[in-house]
Short mmCIF file of C-alpha atoms in Angstrom, two decimals:
data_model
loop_
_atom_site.label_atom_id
_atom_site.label_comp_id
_atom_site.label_asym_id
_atom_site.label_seq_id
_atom_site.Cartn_x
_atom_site.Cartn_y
_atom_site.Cartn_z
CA UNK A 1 6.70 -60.86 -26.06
CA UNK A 2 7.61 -57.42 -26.51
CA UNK A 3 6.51 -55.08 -23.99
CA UNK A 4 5.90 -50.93 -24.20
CA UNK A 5 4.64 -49.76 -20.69
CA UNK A 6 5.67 -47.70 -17.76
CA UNK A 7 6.62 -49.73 -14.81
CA UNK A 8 8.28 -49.28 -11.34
CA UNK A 9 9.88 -51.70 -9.04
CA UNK A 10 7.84 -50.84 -6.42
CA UNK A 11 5.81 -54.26 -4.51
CA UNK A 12 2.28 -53.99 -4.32
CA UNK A 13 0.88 -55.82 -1.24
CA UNK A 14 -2.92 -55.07 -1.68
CA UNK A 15 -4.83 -58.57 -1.23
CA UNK A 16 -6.19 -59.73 -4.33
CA UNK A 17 -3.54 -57.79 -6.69
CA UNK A 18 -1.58 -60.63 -8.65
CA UNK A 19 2.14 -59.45 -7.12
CA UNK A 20 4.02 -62.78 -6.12
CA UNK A 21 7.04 -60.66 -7.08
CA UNK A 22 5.95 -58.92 -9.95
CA UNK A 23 5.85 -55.10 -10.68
CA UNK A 24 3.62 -52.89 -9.22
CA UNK A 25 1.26 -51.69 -12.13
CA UNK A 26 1.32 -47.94 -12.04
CA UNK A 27 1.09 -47.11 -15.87
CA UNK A 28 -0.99 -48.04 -18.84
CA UNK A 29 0.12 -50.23 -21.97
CA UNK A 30 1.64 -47.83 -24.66
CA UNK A 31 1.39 -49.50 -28.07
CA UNK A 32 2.07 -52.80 -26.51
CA UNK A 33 2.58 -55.63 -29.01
CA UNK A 34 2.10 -59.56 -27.46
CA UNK A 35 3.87 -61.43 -29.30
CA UNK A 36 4.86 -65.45 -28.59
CA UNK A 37 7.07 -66.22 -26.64
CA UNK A 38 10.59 -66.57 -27.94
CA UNK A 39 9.05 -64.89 -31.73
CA UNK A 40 11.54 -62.40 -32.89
CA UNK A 41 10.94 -60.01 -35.93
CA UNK A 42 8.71 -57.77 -37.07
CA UNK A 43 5.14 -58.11 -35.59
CA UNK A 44 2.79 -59.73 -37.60
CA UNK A 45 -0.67 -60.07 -37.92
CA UNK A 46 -2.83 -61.19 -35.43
CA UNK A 47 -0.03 -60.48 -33.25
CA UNK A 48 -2.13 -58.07 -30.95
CA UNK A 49 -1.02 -54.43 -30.10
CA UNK A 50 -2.93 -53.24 -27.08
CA UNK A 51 -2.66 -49.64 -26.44
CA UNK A 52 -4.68 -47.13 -22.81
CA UNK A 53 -2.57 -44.10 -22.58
CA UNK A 54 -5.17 -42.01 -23.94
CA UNK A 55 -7.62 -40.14 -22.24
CA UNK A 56 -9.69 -42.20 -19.57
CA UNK A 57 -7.41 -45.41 -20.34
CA UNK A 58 -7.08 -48.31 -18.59
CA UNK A 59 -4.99 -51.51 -18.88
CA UNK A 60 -1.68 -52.22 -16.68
CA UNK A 61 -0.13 -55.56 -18.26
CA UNK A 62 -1.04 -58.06 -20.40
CA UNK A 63 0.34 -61.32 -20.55
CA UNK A 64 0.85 -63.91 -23.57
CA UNK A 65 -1.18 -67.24 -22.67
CA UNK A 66 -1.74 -68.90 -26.17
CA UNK A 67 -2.57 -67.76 -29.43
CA UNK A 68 -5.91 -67.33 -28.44
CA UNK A 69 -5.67 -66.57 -24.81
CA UNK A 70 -4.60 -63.64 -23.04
CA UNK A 71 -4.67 -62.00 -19.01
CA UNK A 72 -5.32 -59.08 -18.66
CA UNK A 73 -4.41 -56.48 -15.27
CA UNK A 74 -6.33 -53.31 -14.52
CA UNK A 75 -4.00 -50.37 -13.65
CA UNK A 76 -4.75 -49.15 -10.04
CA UNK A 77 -6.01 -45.93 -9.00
CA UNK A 78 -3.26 -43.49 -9.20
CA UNK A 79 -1.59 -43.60 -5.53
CA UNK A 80 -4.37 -45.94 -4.78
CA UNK A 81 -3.89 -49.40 -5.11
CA UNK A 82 -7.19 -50.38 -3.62
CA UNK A 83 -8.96 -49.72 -6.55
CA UNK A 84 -9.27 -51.91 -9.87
CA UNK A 85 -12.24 -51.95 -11.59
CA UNK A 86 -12.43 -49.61 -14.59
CA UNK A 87 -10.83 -50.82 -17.77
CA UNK A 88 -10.80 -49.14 -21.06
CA UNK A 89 -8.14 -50.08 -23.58
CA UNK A 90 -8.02 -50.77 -27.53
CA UNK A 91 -6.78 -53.36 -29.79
CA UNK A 92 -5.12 -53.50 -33.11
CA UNK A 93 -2.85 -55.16 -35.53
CA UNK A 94 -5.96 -58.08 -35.75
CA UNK A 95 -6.28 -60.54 -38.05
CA UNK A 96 -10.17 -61.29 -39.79
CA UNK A 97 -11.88 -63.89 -38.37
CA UNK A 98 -9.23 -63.57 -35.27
CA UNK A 99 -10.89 -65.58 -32.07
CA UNK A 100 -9.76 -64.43 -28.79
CA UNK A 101 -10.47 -64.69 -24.77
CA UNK A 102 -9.11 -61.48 -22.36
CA UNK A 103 -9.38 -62.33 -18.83
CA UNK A 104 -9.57 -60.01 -16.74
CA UNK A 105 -7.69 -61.35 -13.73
CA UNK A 106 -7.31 -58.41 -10.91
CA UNK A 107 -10.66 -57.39 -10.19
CA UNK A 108 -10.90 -55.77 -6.74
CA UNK A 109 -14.18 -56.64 -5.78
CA UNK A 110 -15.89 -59.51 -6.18
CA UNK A 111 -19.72 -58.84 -6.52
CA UNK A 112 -20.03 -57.72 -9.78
CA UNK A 113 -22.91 -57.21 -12.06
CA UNK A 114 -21.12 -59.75 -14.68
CA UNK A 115 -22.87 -62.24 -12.00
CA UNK A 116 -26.20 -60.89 -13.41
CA UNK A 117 -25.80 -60.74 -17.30
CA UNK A 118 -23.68 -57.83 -17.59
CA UNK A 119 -21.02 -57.92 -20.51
CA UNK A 120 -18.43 -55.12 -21.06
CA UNK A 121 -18.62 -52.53 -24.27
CA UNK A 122 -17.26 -52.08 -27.68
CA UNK A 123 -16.77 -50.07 -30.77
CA UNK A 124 -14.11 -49.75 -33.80
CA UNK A 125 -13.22 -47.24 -36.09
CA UNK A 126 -15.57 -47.69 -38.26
CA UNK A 127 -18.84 -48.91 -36.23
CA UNK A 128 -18.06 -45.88 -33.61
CA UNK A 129 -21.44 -46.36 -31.35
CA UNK A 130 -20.54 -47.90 -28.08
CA UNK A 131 -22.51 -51.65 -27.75
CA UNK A 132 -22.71 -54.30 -25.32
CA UNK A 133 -20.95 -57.83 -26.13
CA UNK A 134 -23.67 -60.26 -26.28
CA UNK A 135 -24.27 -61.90 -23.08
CA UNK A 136 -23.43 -65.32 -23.73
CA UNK A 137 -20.13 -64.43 -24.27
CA UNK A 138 -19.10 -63.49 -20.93
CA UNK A 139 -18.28 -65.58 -17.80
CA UNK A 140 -17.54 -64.56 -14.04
CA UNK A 141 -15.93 -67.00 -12.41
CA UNK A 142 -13.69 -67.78 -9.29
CA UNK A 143 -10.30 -69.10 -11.35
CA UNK A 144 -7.91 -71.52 -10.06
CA UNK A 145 -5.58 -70.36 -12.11
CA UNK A 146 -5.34 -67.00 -10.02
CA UNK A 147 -5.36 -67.72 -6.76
CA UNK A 148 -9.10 -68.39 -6.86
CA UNK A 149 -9.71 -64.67 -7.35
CA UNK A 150 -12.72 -63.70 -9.43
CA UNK A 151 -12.08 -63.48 -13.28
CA UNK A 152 -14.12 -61.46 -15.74
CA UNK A 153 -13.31 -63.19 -19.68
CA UNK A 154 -14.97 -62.68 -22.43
CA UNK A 155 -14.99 -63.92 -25.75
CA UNK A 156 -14.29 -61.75 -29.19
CA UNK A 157 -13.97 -62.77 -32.97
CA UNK A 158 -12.58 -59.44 -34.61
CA UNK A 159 -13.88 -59.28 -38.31
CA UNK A 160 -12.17 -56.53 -39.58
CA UNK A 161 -8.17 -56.16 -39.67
CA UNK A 162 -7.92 -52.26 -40.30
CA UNK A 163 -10.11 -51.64 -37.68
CA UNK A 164 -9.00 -50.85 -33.82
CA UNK A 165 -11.08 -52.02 -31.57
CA UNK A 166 -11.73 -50.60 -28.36
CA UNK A 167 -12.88 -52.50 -24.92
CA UNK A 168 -14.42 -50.43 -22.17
CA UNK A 169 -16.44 -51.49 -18.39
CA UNK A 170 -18.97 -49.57 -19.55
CA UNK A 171 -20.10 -46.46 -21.89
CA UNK A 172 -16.83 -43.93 -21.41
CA UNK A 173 -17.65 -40.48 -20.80
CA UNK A 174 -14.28 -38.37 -20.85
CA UNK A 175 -13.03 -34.82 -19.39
CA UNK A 176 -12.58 -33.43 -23.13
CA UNK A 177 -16.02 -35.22 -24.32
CA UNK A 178 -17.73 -32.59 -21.31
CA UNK A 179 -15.64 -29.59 -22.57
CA UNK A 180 -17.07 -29.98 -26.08
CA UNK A 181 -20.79 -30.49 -24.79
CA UNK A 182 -20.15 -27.42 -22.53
CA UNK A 183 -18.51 -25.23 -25.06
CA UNK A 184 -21.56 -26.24 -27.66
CA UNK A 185 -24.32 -24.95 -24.60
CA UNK A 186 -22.51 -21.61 -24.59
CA UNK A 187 -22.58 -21.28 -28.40
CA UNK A 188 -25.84 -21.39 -27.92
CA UNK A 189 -25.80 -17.87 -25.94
CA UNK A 190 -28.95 -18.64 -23.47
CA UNK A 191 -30.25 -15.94 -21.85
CA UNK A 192 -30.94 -18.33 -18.43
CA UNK A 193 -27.77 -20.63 -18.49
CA UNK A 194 -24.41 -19.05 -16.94
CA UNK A 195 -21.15 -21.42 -17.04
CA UNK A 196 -18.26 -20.57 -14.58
CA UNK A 197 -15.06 -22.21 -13.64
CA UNK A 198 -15.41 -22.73 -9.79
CA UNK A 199 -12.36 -23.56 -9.20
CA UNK A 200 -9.17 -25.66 -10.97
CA UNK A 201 -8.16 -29.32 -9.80
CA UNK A 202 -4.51 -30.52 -8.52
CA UNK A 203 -3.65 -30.87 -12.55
CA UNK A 204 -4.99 -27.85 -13.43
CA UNK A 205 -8.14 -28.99 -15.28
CA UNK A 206 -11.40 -26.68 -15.27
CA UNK A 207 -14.11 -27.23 -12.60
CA UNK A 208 -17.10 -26.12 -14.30
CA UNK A 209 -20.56 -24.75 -12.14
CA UNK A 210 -23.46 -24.49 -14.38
CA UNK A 211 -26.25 -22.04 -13.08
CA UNK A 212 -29.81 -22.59 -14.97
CA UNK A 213 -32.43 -20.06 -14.43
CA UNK A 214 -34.57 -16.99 -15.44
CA UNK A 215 -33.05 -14.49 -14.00
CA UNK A 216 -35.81 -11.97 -14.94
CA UNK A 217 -38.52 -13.85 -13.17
CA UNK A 218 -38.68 -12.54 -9.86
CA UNK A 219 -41.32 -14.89 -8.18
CA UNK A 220 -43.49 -12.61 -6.95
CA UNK A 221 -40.63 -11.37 -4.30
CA UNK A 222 -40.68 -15.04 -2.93
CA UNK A 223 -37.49 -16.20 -2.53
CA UNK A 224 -36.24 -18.79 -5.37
CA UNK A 225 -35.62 -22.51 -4.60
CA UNK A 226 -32.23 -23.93 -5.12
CA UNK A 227 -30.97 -27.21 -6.63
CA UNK A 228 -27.53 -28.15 -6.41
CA UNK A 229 -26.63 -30.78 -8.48
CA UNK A 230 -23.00 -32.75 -8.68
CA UNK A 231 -21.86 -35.87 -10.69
CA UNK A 232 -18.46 -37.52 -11.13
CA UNK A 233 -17.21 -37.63 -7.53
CA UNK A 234 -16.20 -41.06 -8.61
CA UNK A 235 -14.21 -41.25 -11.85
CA UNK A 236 -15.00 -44.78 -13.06
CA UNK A 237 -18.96 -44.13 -12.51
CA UNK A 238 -19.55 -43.00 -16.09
CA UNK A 239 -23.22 -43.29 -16.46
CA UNK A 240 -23.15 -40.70 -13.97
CA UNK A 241 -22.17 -38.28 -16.52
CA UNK A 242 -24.64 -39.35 -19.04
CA UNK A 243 -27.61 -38.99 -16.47
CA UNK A 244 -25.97 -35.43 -15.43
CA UNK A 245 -26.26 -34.85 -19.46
CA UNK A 246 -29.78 -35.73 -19.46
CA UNK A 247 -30.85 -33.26 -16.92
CA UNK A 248 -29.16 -30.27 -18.03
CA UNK A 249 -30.74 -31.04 -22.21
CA UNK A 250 -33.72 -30.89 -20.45
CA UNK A 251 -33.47 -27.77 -18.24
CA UNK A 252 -32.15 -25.91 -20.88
CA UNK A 253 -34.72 -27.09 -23.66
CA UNK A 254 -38.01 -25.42 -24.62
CA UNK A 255 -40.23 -27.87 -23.29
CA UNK A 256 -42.59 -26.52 -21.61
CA UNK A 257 -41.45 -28.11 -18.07
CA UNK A 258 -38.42 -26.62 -18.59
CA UNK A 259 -39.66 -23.03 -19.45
CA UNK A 260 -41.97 -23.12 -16.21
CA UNK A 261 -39.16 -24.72 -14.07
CA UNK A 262 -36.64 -22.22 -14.84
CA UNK A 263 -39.25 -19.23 -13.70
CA UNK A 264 -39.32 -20.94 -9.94
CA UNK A 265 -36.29 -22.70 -9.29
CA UNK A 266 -32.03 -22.05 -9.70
CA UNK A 267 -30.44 -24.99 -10.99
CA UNK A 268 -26.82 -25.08 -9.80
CA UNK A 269 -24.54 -27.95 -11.64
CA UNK A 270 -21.17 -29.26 -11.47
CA UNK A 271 -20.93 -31.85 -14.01
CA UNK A 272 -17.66 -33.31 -13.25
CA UNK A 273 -16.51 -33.36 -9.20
CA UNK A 274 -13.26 -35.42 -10.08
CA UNK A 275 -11.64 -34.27 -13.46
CA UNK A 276 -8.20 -35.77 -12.93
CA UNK A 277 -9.61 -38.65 -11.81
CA UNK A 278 -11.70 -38.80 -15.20
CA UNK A 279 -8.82 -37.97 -17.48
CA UNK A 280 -6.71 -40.59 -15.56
CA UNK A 281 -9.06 -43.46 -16.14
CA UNK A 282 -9.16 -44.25 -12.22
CA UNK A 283 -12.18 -45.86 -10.88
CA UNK A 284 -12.64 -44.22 -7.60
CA UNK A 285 -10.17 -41.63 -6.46
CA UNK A 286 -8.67 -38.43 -7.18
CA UNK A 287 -4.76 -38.28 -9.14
CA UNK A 288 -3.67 -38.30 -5.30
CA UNK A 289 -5.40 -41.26 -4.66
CA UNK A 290 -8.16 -40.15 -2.11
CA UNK A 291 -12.09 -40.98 -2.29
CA UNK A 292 -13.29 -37.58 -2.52
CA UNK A 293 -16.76 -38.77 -1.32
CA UNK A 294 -15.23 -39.69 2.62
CA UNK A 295 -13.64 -36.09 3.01
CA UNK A 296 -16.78 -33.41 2.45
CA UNK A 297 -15.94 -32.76 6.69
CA UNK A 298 -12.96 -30.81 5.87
CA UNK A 299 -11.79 -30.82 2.30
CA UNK A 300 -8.01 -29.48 1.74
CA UNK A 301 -8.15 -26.73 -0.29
CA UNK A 302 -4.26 -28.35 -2.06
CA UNK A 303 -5.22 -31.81 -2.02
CA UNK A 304 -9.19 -31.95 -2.58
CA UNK A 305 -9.49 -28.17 -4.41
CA UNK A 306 -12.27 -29.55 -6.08
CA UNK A 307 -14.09 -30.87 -3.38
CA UNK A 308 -13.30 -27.91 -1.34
CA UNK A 309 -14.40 -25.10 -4.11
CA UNK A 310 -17.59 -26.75 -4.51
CA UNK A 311 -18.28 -26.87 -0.39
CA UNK A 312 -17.35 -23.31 0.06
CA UNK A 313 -20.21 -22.52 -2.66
CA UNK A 314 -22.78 -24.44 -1.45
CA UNK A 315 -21.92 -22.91 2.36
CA UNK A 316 -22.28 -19.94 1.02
CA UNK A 317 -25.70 -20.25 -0.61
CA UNK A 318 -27.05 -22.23 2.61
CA UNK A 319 -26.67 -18.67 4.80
CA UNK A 320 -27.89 -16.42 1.72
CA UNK A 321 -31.31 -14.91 2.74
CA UNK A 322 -32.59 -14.73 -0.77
CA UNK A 323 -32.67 -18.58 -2.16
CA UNK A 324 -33.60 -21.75 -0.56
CA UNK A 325 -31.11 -24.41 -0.80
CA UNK A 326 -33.86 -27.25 -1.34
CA UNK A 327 -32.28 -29.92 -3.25
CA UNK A 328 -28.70 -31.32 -2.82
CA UNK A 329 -28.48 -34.49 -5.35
CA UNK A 330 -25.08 -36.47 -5.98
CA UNK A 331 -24.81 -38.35 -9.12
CA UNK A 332 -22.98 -42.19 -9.06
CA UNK A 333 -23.00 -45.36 -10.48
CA UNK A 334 -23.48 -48.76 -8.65
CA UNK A 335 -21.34 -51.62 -9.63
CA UNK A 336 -23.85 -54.51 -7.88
CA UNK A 337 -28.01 -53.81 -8.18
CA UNK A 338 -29.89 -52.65 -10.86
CA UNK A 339 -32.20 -50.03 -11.79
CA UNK A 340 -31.90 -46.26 -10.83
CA UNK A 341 -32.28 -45.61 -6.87
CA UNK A 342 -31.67 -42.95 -4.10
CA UNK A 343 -30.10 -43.15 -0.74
CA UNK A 344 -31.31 -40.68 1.58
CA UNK A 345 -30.96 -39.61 5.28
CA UNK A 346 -32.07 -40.91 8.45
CA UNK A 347 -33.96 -38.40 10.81
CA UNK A 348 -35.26 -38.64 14.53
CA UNK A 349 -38.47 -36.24 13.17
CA UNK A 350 -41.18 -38.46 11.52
CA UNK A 351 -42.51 -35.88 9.36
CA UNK A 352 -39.07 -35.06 8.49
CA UNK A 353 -38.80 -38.60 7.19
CA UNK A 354 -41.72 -38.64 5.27
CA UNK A 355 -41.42 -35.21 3.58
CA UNK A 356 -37.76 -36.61 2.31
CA UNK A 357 -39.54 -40.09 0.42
CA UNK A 358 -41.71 -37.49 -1.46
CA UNK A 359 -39.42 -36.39 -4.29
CA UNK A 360 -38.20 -40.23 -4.77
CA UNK A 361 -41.76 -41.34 -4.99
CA UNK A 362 -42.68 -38.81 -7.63
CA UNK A 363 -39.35 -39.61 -10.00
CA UNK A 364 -40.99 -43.45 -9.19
CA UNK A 365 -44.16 -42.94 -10.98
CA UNK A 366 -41.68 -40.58 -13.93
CA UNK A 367 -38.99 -42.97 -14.25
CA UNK A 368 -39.92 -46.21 -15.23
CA UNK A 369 -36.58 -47.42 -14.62
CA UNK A 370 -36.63 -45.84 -10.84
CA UNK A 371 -37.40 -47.96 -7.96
CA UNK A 372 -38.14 -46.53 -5.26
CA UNK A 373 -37.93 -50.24 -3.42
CA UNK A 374 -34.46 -50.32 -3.96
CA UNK A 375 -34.43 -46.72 -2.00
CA UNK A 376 -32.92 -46.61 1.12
CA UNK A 377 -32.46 -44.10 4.25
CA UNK A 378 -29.20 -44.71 6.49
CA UNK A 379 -26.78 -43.03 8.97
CA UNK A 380 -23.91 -45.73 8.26
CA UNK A 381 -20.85 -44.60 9.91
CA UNK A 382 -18.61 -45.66 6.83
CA UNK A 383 -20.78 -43.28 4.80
CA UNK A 384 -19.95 -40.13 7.39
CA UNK A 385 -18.22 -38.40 4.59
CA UNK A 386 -20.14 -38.48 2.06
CA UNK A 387 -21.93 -35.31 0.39
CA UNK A 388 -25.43 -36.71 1.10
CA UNK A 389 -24.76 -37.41 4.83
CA UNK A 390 -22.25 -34.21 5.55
CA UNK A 391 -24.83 -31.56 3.52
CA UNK A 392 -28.08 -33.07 5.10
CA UNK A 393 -26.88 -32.41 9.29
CA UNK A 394 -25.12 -28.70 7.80
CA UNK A 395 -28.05 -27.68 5.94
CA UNK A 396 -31.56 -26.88 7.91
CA UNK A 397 -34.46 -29.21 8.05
CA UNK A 398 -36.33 -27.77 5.01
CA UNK A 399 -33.41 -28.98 2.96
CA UNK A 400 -32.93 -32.65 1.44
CA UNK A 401 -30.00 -34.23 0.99
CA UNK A 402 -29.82 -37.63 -1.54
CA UNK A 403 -27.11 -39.80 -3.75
CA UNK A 404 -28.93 -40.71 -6.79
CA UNK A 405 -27.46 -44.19 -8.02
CA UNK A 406 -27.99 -46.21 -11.39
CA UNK A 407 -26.96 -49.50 -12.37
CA UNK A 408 -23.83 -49.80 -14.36
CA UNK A 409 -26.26 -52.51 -16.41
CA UNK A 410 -29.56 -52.83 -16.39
CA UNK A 411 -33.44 -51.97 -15.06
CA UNK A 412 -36.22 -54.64 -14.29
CA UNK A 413 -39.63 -52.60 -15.48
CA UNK A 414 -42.76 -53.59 -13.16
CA UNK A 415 -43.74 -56.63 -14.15
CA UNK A 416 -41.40 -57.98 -15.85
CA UNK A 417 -38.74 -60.59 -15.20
CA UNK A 418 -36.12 -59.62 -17.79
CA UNK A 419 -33.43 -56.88 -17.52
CA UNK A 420 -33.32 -54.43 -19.71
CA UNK A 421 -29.58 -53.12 -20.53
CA UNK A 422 -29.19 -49.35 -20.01
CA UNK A 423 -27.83 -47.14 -23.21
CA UNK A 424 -26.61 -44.00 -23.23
CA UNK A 425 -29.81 -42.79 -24.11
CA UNK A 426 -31.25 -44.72 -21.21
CA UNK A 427 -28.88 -42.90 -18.68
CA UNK A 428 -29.77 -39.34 -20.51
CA UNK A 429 -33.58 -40.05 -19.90
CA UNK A 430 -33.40 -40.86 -16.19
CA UNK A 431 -31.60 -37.62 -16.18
CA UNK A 432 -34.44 -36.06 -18.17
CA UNK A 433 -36.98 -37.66 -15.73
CA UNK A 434 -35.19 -36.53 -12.69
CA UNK A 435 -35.31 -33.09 -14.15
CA UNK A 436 -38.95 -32.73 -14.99
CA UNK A 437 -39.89 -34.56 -11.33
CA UNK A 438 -39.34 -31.18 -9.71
CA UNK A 439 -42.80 -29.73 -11.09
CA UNK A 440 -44.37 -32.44 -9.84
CA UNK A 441 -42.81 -31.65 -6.15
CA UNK A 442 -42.89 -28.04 -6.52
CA UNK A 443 -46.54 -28.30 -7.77
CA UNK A 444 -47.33 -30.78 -4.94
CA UNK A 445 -45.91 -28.80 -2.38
CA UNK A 446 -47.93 -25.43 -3.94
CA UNK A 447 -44.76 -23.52 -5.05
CA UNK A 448 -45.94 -23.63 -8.46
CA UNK A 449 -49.39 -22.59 -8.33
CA UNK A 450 -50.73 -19.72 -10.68
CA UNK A 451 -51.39 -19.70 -14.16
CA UNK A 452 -49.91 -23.19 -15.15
CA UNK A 453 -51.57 -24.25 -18.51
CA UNK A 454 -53.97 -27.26 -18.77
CA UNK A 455 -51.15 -28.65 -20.88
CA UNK A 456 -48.86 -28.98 -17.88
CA UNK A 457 -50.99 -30.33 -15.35
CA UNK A 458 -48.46 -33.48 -15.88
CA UNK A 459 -44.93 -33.20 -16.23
CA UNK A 460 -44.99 -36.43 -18.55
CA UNK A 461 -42.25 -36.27 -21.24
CA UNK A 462 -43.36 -37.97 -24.35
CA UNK A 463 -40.96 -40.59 -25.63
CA UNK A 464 -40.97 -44.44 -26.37
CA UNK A 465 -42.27 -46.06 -22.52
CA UNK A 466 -43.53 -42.49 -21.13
CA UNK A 467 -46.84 -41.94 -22.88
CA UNK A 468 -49.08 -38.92 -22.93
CA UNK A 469 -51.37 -39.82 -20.38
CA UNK A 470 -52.00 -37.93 -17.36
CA UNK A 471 -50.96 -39.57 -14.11
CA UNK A 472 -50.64 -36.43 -12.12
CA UNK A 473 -53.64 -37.14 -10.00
CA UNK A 474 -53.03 -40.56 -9.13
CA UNK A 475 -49.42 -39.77 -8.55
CA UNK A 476 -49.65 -36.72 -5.94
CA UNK A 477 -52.23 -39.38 -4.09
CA UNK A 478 -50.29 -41.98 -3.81
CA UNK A 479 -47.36 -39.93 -2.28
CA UNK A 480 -49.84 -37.72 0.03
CA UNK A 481 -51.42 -41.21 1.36
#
């Protein structure tokens, strides 16, 4: 088997990683041909060339088990070796009507949604939209064969031999893929959207803050509410990014919502918290190898200038006298339930408590795919330094502080008993939904009052499960009672 990839001879100890005196997996497969063992020659085909050093790649090692057969081994986190979970890689040099298995052998946790019916994702060069394997063709298993660690294998028939085929853990969203969709929003010369570089990471890569808002609406001389919205903290949580996506189409659209919502309220975005991480292909930390969601309590402005850039900002607009900082929402993806879901903070004043389950309840009755059963309030200590639970005790008590999560899979609709498997265009929605719920709060909460047209009384978005009929009364009920 002939073997491309960067390795060093340093032991990895972590429990769970497959060492046993092997190398420490620190780079991804370059152009890495399995071949059997003992073949010598050229390659040929079917003999499978896996390739990750790209942008977002993932894959450490693979190793030869028969002709149809192979292990595969996540890379860690860069200076992290906690962390395996994201895995993007391709595949070429296939024979048609080529049947394979990849197991995926180092997982480093072991609830997974692959319990539940979730299957990994796949395109090739020339079918280039991202789908799901089908279901039945995915196990998750505890595997004697590995130490009885949990093993993720799927099954693939590739049907076309010039094609490359590419494997992902779920829908990549990349550092360059934001740059593009940034770079098209300023073509499009908005009067109320303002992009900024906030700051540069440890490898030099832009931290964009996106500010959304009509500046020439002055309120009345009320002071403007303020929503801060971040996504990304976490590399390998790329529907996080998609949601993010959805908001800001909205916000920036000429629906109607959007036009009104822009009049009241400053939108303040950072799309991507983490872009080494991103770029990388890590699941979880930054290219130094830290979880920049545990260290909002005092950020290093050399080793988190990310992190640090964006608390200085939001500091900053907490003391200004002339905007409200209302809203503070982080953006992740959860790797065990389903649905979309907020966590939110535990406080000792009942009214306090109550006001905070408002804005989850409205997006509840927006987003079919929200529960707000699956929405929790806590003060774990493990969660200390996080942006939710650091933001909510710095910021005053008018201010709420939540981490928005959605499944890396699926949603269960009301009623129903069968999952539904999130697209990209499912992500984008919630983040549509999320973005047109702030009428209904600021509306609830008489912020926006005068002169909204009939046609508005509802913030309902028309699309294929959000019809046109008016819920508005029923909804602002439900939460009041």
């Amino acid at each position: 088997m002939e073997r491309k990839m960067e390795e060093n001879q340093g032991k990895d100890a972590e429990p769970g990683m497959e060492a046993g005196g092997e190398e420490a997996l620190v780079g991804n497969v370059n152009k890495l041909t399995v071949s059997p063992p003992g073949y010598s020659g050229s390659p040929r085909k079917g003999h499978l060339v896996f390739d990750a050093c790209f942008e977002s790649g993932n894959l450490g090692r693979v190793d030869y088990i028969s002709e149809f057969e192979f292990d595969l081994f996540i890379r860690p986190d860069t200076c992290n070796p906690r962390f395996r979970v994201w895995f993007n890689f391709t595949v070429e040099n296939v024979r048609e009507t080529q049947r394979v298995i990849f197991n995926v052998v180092n997982f480093s946790k072991t609830k997974s949604l692959y319990r539940d019916g979730m299957s990994p994702v796949v395109k090739s060069t020339s079918r280039p939209k991202w789908q799901r394997l089908p279901e039945k063709n995915v196990y998750y298993y505890r595997c004697p064969d590995h130490r009885r660690n949990y093993v993720m294998s799927f099954a693939f028939c590739f049907d076309l031999e010039d094609d490359v085929y590419q494997f992902a853990y779920c829908y990549p969203y990349t550092y360059s893929r934001l740059q593009h969709y940034l770079a098209s929003l300023e073509r499009r010369n908005l009067p109320y959207l303002r992009r900024e570089q906030l700051g540069l990471s440890v490898q030099q890569r832009q931290l964009d803050l996106l500010t959304i808002t009509n500046r020439e609406h002055h309120n009345g001389g009320r002071e403007k509410k303020l929503v801060f919205l971040t996504a990304r903290v976490h590399p390998g949580e790329s529907p996080a990014s998609f949601v993010c996506q959805g908001v800001i189409d909205f916000l920036v659209s000429q629906h109607p919502v959007a036009q009104l919502l822009r009049d009241y309220v400053i939108f303040k975005i950072v799309p991507m918290l983490n872009p080494d991480g991103v770029y990388l292909g890590n699941y979880r930390c930054s290219l130094m190898g830290f979880d920049l969601n545990r260290h909002w309590q005092d950020p290093s402005p050399w080793a988190h200038p990310t992190l640090h850039a964006v608390k200085q900002l939001i500091v900053h607009m907490s003391q200004d006298p002339t905007v409200s900082l209302e809203f503070y929402i982080d953006v992740h993806a959860h790797s065990t339930m389903l649905n979309g879901f907020m966590y939110g903070n535990v406080f000792e004043d009942e009214e306090r408590v109550q006001r905070q389950a408002v804005f989850p309840r409205l997006l509840c009755h927006n987003a079919h795919d929200f529960s707000f059963s699956s929405t929790s309030f806590n003060r774990d200590v493990v969660k200390a330094g996080t942006g939710r639970r650091f933001l909510g005790g710095l910021l005053d008590d008018t201010s709420y502080c939540y981490t928005l999560e959605v499944s890396f899979y699926s949603y269960m609709t009301p009623g129903t008993t069968v999952p539904v498997a999130y697209s990209e265009e499912a992500y984008m929605r919630l983040g549509t939904n999320v973005a047109r719920t702030f009428l209904d709060y600021y509306k609830l909460n008489n912020i926006i009052t005068a002169n909204v047209p009939c046609h508005l009384q509802s913030s309902e978005v028309a699309s294929p499960v959000d019809g046109d009929v008016d819920r508005e009364k029923e909804r602002s009920q439900h939460v009041i009672n």
